[in-house]
Amino acid sequence: SGHFTCDGARQWNAGYGVVMLGDGYPCPTCNVERFRRAVAKAEGLHGLVSAKGAKFVRFVVNPQSIETAALLQCLGFLVLTSVLAGLAFAFIGWLAWYYGLGISRSLGPSDLHQASADIALQAIEAKRRLAGGDMYDAPPGGILGGGKKLA
């Protein structure tokens, strides 16, 4: 017939009963039928009768340990899903970058370099005006060789 070793049922100091949600464990609907079969087996072997609507309980030494275990499971799930979501979004971002999603197809690579060079030249000219000198003059040929030369 076997023996019952769930949680602290065999420990002398297990004086607390924690009600199982929905009669299942580890989730409220998990293994419900197995628990009902175990009850029917115990009733038949030992001549017991169960009350209608009886609750399943877990005998434990410390009920706080159940709360701590549930908290750690939730935090572990949160960390795991965050890591998986981060990896998934990083992969999607890499695919978007690789295939150039969101970049106008009318501009080629040389156009983008020229545009960034023009922006850099505008910044240099603004610094030059603020400094009042030619300390920020662009090198001969401009930035990247294609920019505008400063006067």
JSON list of C-alpha atoms in Angstrom, two decimals:
[
{"chain": "A", "resi": 1, "resn": "SER", "atom": "CA", "xyz": [0.00, 0.00, 0.00]},
{"chain": "A", "resi": 2, "resn": "GLY", "atom": "CA", "xyz": [3.00, 2.33, 0.29]},
{"chain": "A", "resi": 3, "resn": "HIS", "atom": "CA", "xyz": [3.41, 5.17, 2.74]},
{"chain": "A", "resi": 4, "resn": "PHE", "atom": "CA", "xyz": [2.73, 8.89, 2.81]},
{"chain": "A", "resi": 5, "resn": "THR", "atom": "CA", "xyz": [5.78, 11.19, 2.72]},
{"chain": "A", "resi": 6, "resn": "CYS", "atom": "CA", "xyz": [4.39, 14.51, 1.48]},
{"chain": "A", "resi": 7, "resn": "ASP", "atom": "CA", "xyz": [6.15, 17.60, 2.88]},
{"chain": "A", "resi": 8, "resn": "GLY", "atom": "CA", "xyz": [6.50, 17.28, 6.66]},
{"chain": "A", "resi": 9, "resn": "ALA", "atom": "CA", "xyz": [3.84, 14.58, 7.22]},
{"chain": "A", "resi": 10, "resn": "ARG", "atom": "CA", "xyz": [6.43, 12.27, 8.79]},
{"chain": "A", "resi": 11, "resn": "GLN", "atom": "CA", "xyz": [8.08, 14.94, 10.95]},
{"chain": "A", "resi": 12, "resn": "TRP", "atom": "CA", "xyz": [7.02, 15.23, 14.59]},
{"chain": "A", "resi": 13, "resn": "ASN", "atom": "CA", "xyz": [7.10, 19.06, 14.57]},
{"chain": "A", "resi": 14, "resn": "ALA", "atom": "CA", "xyz": [5.02, 19.58, 11.42]},
{"chain": "A", "resi": 15, "resn": "GLY", "atom": "CA", "xyz": [2.15, 21.32, 13.13]},
{"chain": "A", "resi": 16, "resn": "TYR", "atom": "CA", "xyz": [0.89, 23.58, 10.35]},
{"chain": "A", "resi": 17, "resn": "GLY", "atom": "CA", "xyz": [-1.46, 22.81, 7.49]},
{"chain": "A", "resi": 18, "resn": "VAL", "atom": "CA", "xyz": [-1.28, 24.97, 4.37]},
{"chain": "A", "resi": 19, "resn": "VAL", "atom": "CA", "xyz": [-4.42, 24.71, 2.22]},
{"chain": "A", "resi": 20, "resn": "MET", "atom": "CA", "xyz": [-3.67, 23.83, -1.40]},
{"chain": "A", "resi": 21, "resn": "LEU", "atom": "CA", "xyz": [-5.28, 26.13, -3.94]},
{"chain": "A", "resi": 22, "resn": "GLY", "atom": "CA", "xyz": [-7.79, 24.38, -6.17]},
{"chain": "A", "resi": 23, "resn": "ASP", "atom": "CA", "xyz": [-6.86, 20.94, -4.75]},
{"chain": "A", "resi": 24, "resn": "GLY", "atom": "CA", "xyz": [-3.77, 20.73, -6.95]},
{"chain": "A", "resi": 25, "resn": "TYR", "atom": "CA", "xyz": [-0.03, 20.99, -6.61]},
{"chain": "A", "resi": 26, "resn": "PRO", "atom": "CA", "xyz": [2.27, 22.65, -7.76]},
{"chain": "A", "resi": 27, "resn": "CYS", "atom": "CA", "xyz": [-0.41, 24.67, -9.55]},
{"chain": "A", "resi": 28, "resn": "PRO", "atom": "CA", "xyz": [-4.13, 24.84, -8.58]},
{"chain": "A", "resi": 29, "resn": "THR", "atom": "CA", "xyz": [-5.17, 22.44, -11.36]},
{"chain": "A", "resi": 30, "resn": "CYS", "atom": "CA", "xyz": [-2.09, 20.19, -11.48]},
{"chain": "A", "resi": 31, "resn": "ASN", "atom": "CA", "xyz": [-2.33, 16.56, -10.35]},
{"chain": "A", "resi": 32, "resn": "VAL", "atom": "CA", "xyz": [-5.87, 16.98, -8.93]},
{"chain": "A", "resi": 33, "resn": "GLU", "atom": "CA", "xyz": [-6.96, 13.55, -10.17]},
{"chain": "A", "resi": 34, "resn": "ARG", "atom": "CA", "xyz": [-3.89, 11.90, -8.63]},
{"chain": "A", "resi": 35, "resn": "PHE", "atom": "CA", "xyz": [-4.73, 13.41, -5.23]},
{"chain": "A", "resi": 36, "resn": "ARG", "atom": "CA", "xyz": [-8.35, 12.24, -5.50]},
{"chain": "A", "resi": 37, "resn": "ARG", "atom": "CA", "xyz": [-7.18, 8.71, -6.36]},
{"chain": "A", "resi": 38, "resn": "ALA", "atom": "CA", "xyz": [-4.85, 8.77, -3.32]},
{"chain": "A", "resi": 39, "resn": "VAL", "atom": "CA", "xyz": [-7.79, 9.79, -1.10]},
{"chain": "A", "resi": 40, "resn": "ALA", "atom": "CA", "xyz": [-9.95, 6.99, -2.53]},
{"chain": "A", "resi": 41, "resn": "LYS", "atom": "CA", "xyz": [-7.12, 4.51, -1.96]},
{"chain": "A", "resi": 42, "resn": "ALA", "atom": "CA", "xyz": [-6.65, 5.64, 1.68]},
{"chain": "A", "resi": 43, "resn": "GLU", "atom": "CA", "xyz": [-10.42, 5.45, 2.29]},
{"chain": "A", "resi": 44, "resn": "GLY", "atom": "CA", "xyz": [-10.56, 1.92, 0.94]},
{"chain": "A", "resi": 45, "resn": "LEU", "atom": "CA", "xyz": [-7.45, 0.64, 2.75]},
{"chain": "A", "resi": 46, "resn": "HIS", "atom": "CA", "xyz": [-8.18, 2.14, 6.15]},
{"chain": "A", "resi": 47, "resn": "GLY", "atom": "CA", "xyz": [-11.99, 2.25, 6.18]},
{"chain": "A", "resi": 48, "resn": "LEU", "atom": "CA", "xyz": [-12.12, 6.06, 6.20]},
{"chain": "A", "resi": 49, "resn": "VAL", "atom": "CA", "xyz": [-14.78, 8.44, 4.89]},
{"chain": "A", "resi": 50, "resn": "SER", "atom": "CA", "xyz": [-14.05, 11.93, 3.53]},
{"chain": "A", "resi": 51, "resn": "ALA", "atom": "CA", "xyz": [-16.33, 14.89, 4.03]},
{"chain": "A", "resi": 52, "resn": "LYS", "atom": "CA", "xyz": [-17.83, 16.56, 0.99]},
{"chain": "A", "resi": 53, "resn": "GLY", "atom": "CA", "xyz": [-15.84, 19.67, 0.04]},
{"chain": "A", "resi": 54, "resn": "ALA", "atom": "CA", "xyz": [-12.84, 18.69, 2.17]},
{"chain": "A", "resi": 55, "resn": "LYS", "atom": "CA", "xyz": [-9.70, 20.71, 1.45]},
{"chain": "A", "resi": 56, "resn": "PHE", "atom": "CA", "xyz": [-6.31, 19.25, 0.67]},
{"chain": "A", "resi": 57, "resn": "VAL", "atom": "CA", "xyz": [-3.56, 20.54, 2.97]},
{"chain": "A", "resi": 58, "resn": "ARG", "atom": "CA", "xyz": [0.20, 20.29, 3.09]},
{"chain": "A", "resi": 59, "resn": "PHE", "atom": "CA", "xyz": [1.66, 19.55, 6.51]},
{"chain": "A", "resi": 60, "resn": "VAL", "atom": "CA", "xyz": [4.70, 21.73, 7.07]},
{"chain": "A", "resi": 61, "resn": "VAL", "atom": "CA", "xyz": [7.07, 22.64, 9.88]},
{"chain": "A", "resi": 62, "resn": "ASN", "atom": "CA", "xyz": [7.16, 26.32, 8.90]},
{"chain": "A", "resi": 63, "resn": "PRO", "atom": "CA", "xyz": [4.41, 27.91, 6.78]},
{"chain": "A", "resi": 64, "resn": "GLN", "atom": "CA", "xyz": [6.73, 30.83, 5.98]},
{"chain": "A", "resi": 65, "resn": "SER", "atom": "CA", "xyz": [8.85, 28.41, 3.94]},
{"chain": "A", "resi": 66, "resn": "ILE", "atom": "CA", "xyz": [5.90, 27.89, 1.57]},
{"chain": "A", "resi": 67, "resn": "GLU", "atom": "CA", "xyz": [5.61, 31.65, 1.02]},
{"chain": "A", "resi": 68, "resn": "THR", "atom": "CA", "xyz": [9.36, 31.97, 0.48]},
{"chain": "A", "resi": 69, "resn": "ALA", "atom": "CA", "xyz": [9.39, 29.10, -2.01]},
{"chain": "A", "resi": 70, "resn": "ALA", "atom": "CA", "xyz": [6.49, 30.66, -3.96]},
{"chain": "A", "resi": 71, "resn": "LEU", "atom": "CA", "xyz": [8.25, 34.05, -3.98]},
{"chain": "A", "resi": 72, "resn": "LEU", "atom": "CA", "xyz": [11.49, 32.52, -5.24]},
{"chain": "A", "resi": 73, "resn": "GLN", "atom": "CA", "xyz": [9.63, 30.64, -7.98]},
{"chain": "A", "resi": 74, "resn": "CYS", "atom": "CA", "xyz": [7.93, 33.88, -9.09]},
{"chain": "A", "resi": 75, "resn": "LEU", "atom": "CA", "xyz": [11.19, 35.82, -9.09]},
{"chain": "A", "resi": 76, "resn": "GLY", "atom": "CA", "xyz": [12.95, 33.04, -10.98]},
{"chain": "A", "resi": 77, "resn": "PHE", "atom": "CA", "xyz": [10.18, 33.03, -13.57]},
{"chain": "A", "resi": 78, "resn": "LEU", "atom": "CA", "xyz": [10.43, 36.82, -13.90]},
{"chain": "A", "resi": 79, "resn": "VAL", "atom": "CA", "xyz": [14.20, 36.71, -14.40]},
{"chain": "A", "resi": 80, "resn": "LEU", "atom": "CA", "xyz": [14.00, 33.82, -16.88]},
{"chain": "A", "resi": 81, "resn": "THR", "atom": "CA", "xyz": [11.28, 35.45, -19.00]},
{"chain": "A", "resi": 82, "resn": "SER", "atom": "CA", "xyz": [13.13, 38.79, -18.91]},
{"chain": "A", "resi": 83, "resn": "VAL", "atom": "CA", "xyz": [16.32, 37.17, -20.18]},
{"chain": "A", "resi": 84, "resn": "LEU", "atom": "CA", "xyz": [14.46, 35.26, -22.90]},
{"chain": "A", "resi": 85, "resn": "ALA", "atom": "CA", "xyz": [12.55, 38.38, -23.96]},
{"chain": "A", "resi": 86, "resn": "GLY", "atom": "CA", "xyz": [15.79, 40.39, -24.05]},
{"chain": "A", "resi": 87, "resn": "LEU", "atom": "CA", "xyz": [17.44, 37.78, -26.25]},
{"chain": "A", "resi": 88, "resn": "ALA", "atom": "CA", "xyz": [14.41, 37.63, -28.54]},
{"chain": "A", "resi": 89, "resn": "PHE", "atom": "CA", "xyz": [14.25, 41.42, -28.91]},
{"chain": "A", "resi": 90, "resn": "ALA", "atom": "CA", "xyz": [18.01, 41.63, -29.44]},
{"chain": "A", "resi": 91, "resn": "PHE", "atom": "CA", "xyz": [17.73, 39.08, -32.24]},
{"chain": "A", "resi": 92, "resn": "ILE", "atom": "CA", "xyz": [14.79, 40.94, -33.80]},
{"chain": "A", "resi": 93, "resn": "GLY", "atom": "CA", "xyz": [16.74, 44.21, -33.52]},
{"chain": "A", "resi": 94, "resn": "TRP", "atom": "CA", "xyz": [19.75, 42.61, -35.17]},
{"chain": "A", "resi": 95, "resn": "LEU", "atom": "CA", "xyz": [17.57, 41.33, -38.03]},
{"chain": "A", "resi": 96, "resn": "ALA", "atom": "CA", "xyz": [16.06, 44.81, -38.46]},
{"chain": "A", "resi": 97, "resn": "TRP", "atom": "CA", "xyz": [19.55, 46.34, -38.53]},
{"chain": "A", "resi": 98, "resn": "TYR", "atom": "CA", "xyz": [20.92, 43.67, -40.88]},
{"chain": "A", "resi": 99, "resn": "TYR", "atom": "CA", "xyz": [18.11, 44.07, -43.41]},
{"chain": "A", "resi": 100, "resn": "GLY", "atom": "CA", "xyz": [18.01, 47.86, -43.01]},
{"chain": "A", "resi": 101, "resn": "LEU", "atom": "CA", "xyz": [14.41, 48.12, -41.86]},
{"chain": "A", "resi": 102, "resn": "GLY", "atom": "CA", "xyz": [13.40, 51.75, -41.39]},
{"chain": "A", "resi": 103, "resn": "ILE", "atom": "CA", "xyz": [16.21, 53.19, -43.53]},
{"chain": "A", "resi": 104, "resn": "SER", "atom": "CA", "xyz": [15.12, 55.04, -46.63]},
{"chain": "A", "resi": 105, "resn": "ARG", "atom": "CA", "xyz": [16.14, 53.10, -49.73]},
{"chain": "A", "resi": 106, "resn": "SER", "atom": "CA", "xyz": [16.76, 56.31, -51.70]},
{"chain": "A", "resi": 107, "resn": "LEU", "atom": "CA", "xyz": [19.95, 57.04, -49.75]},
{"chain": "A", "resi": 108, "resn": "GLY", "atom": "CA", "xyz": [23.05, 54.99, -50.39]},
{"chain": "A", "resi": 109, "resn": "PRO", "atom": "CA", "xyz": [25.97, 54.50, -48.03]},
{"chain": "A", "resi": 110, "resn": "SER", "atom": "CA", "xyz": [27.96, 57.37, -49.55]},
{"chain": "A", "resi": 111, "resn": "ASP", "atom": "CA", "xyz": [24.94, 59.68, -49.11]},
{"chain": "A", "resi": 112, "resn": "LEU", "atom": "CA", "xyz": [24.74, 58.74, -45.44]},
{"chain": "A", "resi": 113, "resn": "HIS", "atom": "CA", "xyz": [28.47, 59.42, -44.98]},
{"chain": "A", "resi": 114, "resn": "GLN", "atom": "CA", "xyz": [28.10, 62.78, -46.69]},
{"chain": "A", "resi": 115, "resn": "ALA", "atom": "CA", "xyz": [25.10, 63.67, -44.54]},
{"chain": "A", "resi": 116, "resn": "SER", "atom": "CA", "xyz": [26.98, 62.82, -41.34]},
{"chain": "A", "resi": 117, "resn": "ALA", "atom": "CA", "xyz": [30.00, 64.81, -42.62]},
{"chain": "A", "resi": 118, "resn": "ASP", "atom": "CA", "xyz": [27.75, 67.82, -43.28]},
{"chain": "A", "resi": 119, "resn": "ILE", "atom": "CA", "xyz": [26.33, 67.60, -39.77]},
{"chain": "A", "resi": 120, "resn": "ALA", "atom": "CA", "xyz": [29.85, 67.40, -38.33]},
{"chain": "A", "resi": 121, "resn": "LEU", "atom": "CA", "xyz": [30.87, 70.46, -40.38]},
{"chain": "A", "resi": 122, "resn": "GLN", "atom": "CA", "xyz": [27.89, 72.41, -39.11]},
{"chain": "A", "resi": 123, "resn": "ALA", "atom": "CA", "xyz": [28.91, 71.58, -35.55]},
{"chain": "A", "resi": 124, "resn": "ILE", "atom": "CA", "xyz": [32.51, 72.66, -36.24]},
{"chain": "A", "resi": 125, "resn": "GLU", "atom": "CA", "xyz": [31.35, 75.93, -37.80]},
{"chain": "A", "resi": 126, "resn": "ALA", "atom": "CA", "xyz": [29.13, 76.62, -34.80]},
{"chain": "A", "resi": 127, "resn": "LYS", "atom": "CA", "xyz": [32.03, 75.98, -32.41]},
{"chain": "A", "resi": 128, "resn": "ARG", "atom": "CA", "xyz": [34.26, 78.21, -34.50]},
{"chain": "A", "resi": 129, "resn": "ARG", "atom": "CA", "xyz": [31.76, 81.04, -34.35]},
{"chain": "A", "resi": 130, "resn": "LEU", "atom": "CA", "xyz": [31.42, 80.64, -30.59]},
{"chain": "A", "resi": 131, "resn": "ALA", "atom": "CA", "xyz": [35.19, 80.48, -30.06]},
{"chain": "A", "resi": 132, "resn": "GLY", "atom": "CA", "xyz": [35.77, 83.42, -32.36]},
{"chain": "A", "resi": 133, "resn": "GLY", "atom": "CA", "xyz": [38.83, 81.90, -33.92]},
{"chain": "A", "resi": 134, "resn": "ASP", "atom": "CA", "xyz": [40.07, 79.41, -36.44]},
{"chain": "A", "resi": 135, "resn": "MET", "atom": "CA", "xyz": [40.95, 76.78, -33.86]},
{"chain": "A", "resi": 136, "resn": "TYR", "atom": "CA", "xyz": [38.22, 74.51, -35.21]},
{"chain": "A", "resi": 137, "resn": "ASP", "atom": "CA", "xyz": [39.00, 74.78, -38.90]},
{"chain": "A", "resi": 138, "resn": "ALA", "atom": "CA", "xyz": [38.44, 71.61, -40.87]},
{"chain": "A", "resi": 139, "resn": "PRO", "atom": "CA", "xyz": [41.42, 69.84, -42.41]},
{"chain": "A", "resi": 140, "resn": "PRO", "atom": "CA", "xyz": [42.12, 70.40, -46.10]},
{"chain": "A", "resi": 141, "resn": "GLY", "atom": "CA", "xyz": [39.60, 68.51, -48.19]},
{"chain": "A", "resi": 142, "resn": "GLY", "atom": "CA", "xyz": [36.97, 68.63, -45.45]},
{"chain": "A", "resi": 143, "resn": "ILE", "atom": "CA", "xyz": [35.81, 65.84, -43.22]},
{"chain": "A", "resi": 144, "resn": "LEU", "atom": "CA", "xyz": [35.82, 62.45, -44.94]},
{"chain": "A", "resi": 145, "resn": "GLY", "atom": "CA", "xyz": [37.22, 64.14, -47.99]},
{"chain": "A", "resi": 146, "resn": "GLY", "atom": "CA", "xyz": [33.83, 65.25, -49.25]},
{"chain": "A", "resi": 147, "resn": "GLY", "atom": "CA", "xyz": [32.71, 67.93, -46.87]},
{"chain": "A", "resi": 148, "resn": "LYS", "atom": "CA", "xyz": [32.74, 71.68, -47.33]},
{"chain": "A", "resi": 149, "resn": "LYS", "atom": "CA", "xyz": [35.95, 73.53, -46.62]},
{"chain": "A", "resi": 150, "resn": "LEU", "atom": "CA", "xyz": [35.86, 76.28, -44.07]},
{"chain": "A", "resi": 151, "resn": "ALA", "atom": "CA", "xyz": [36.89, 79.73, -45.23]}
]
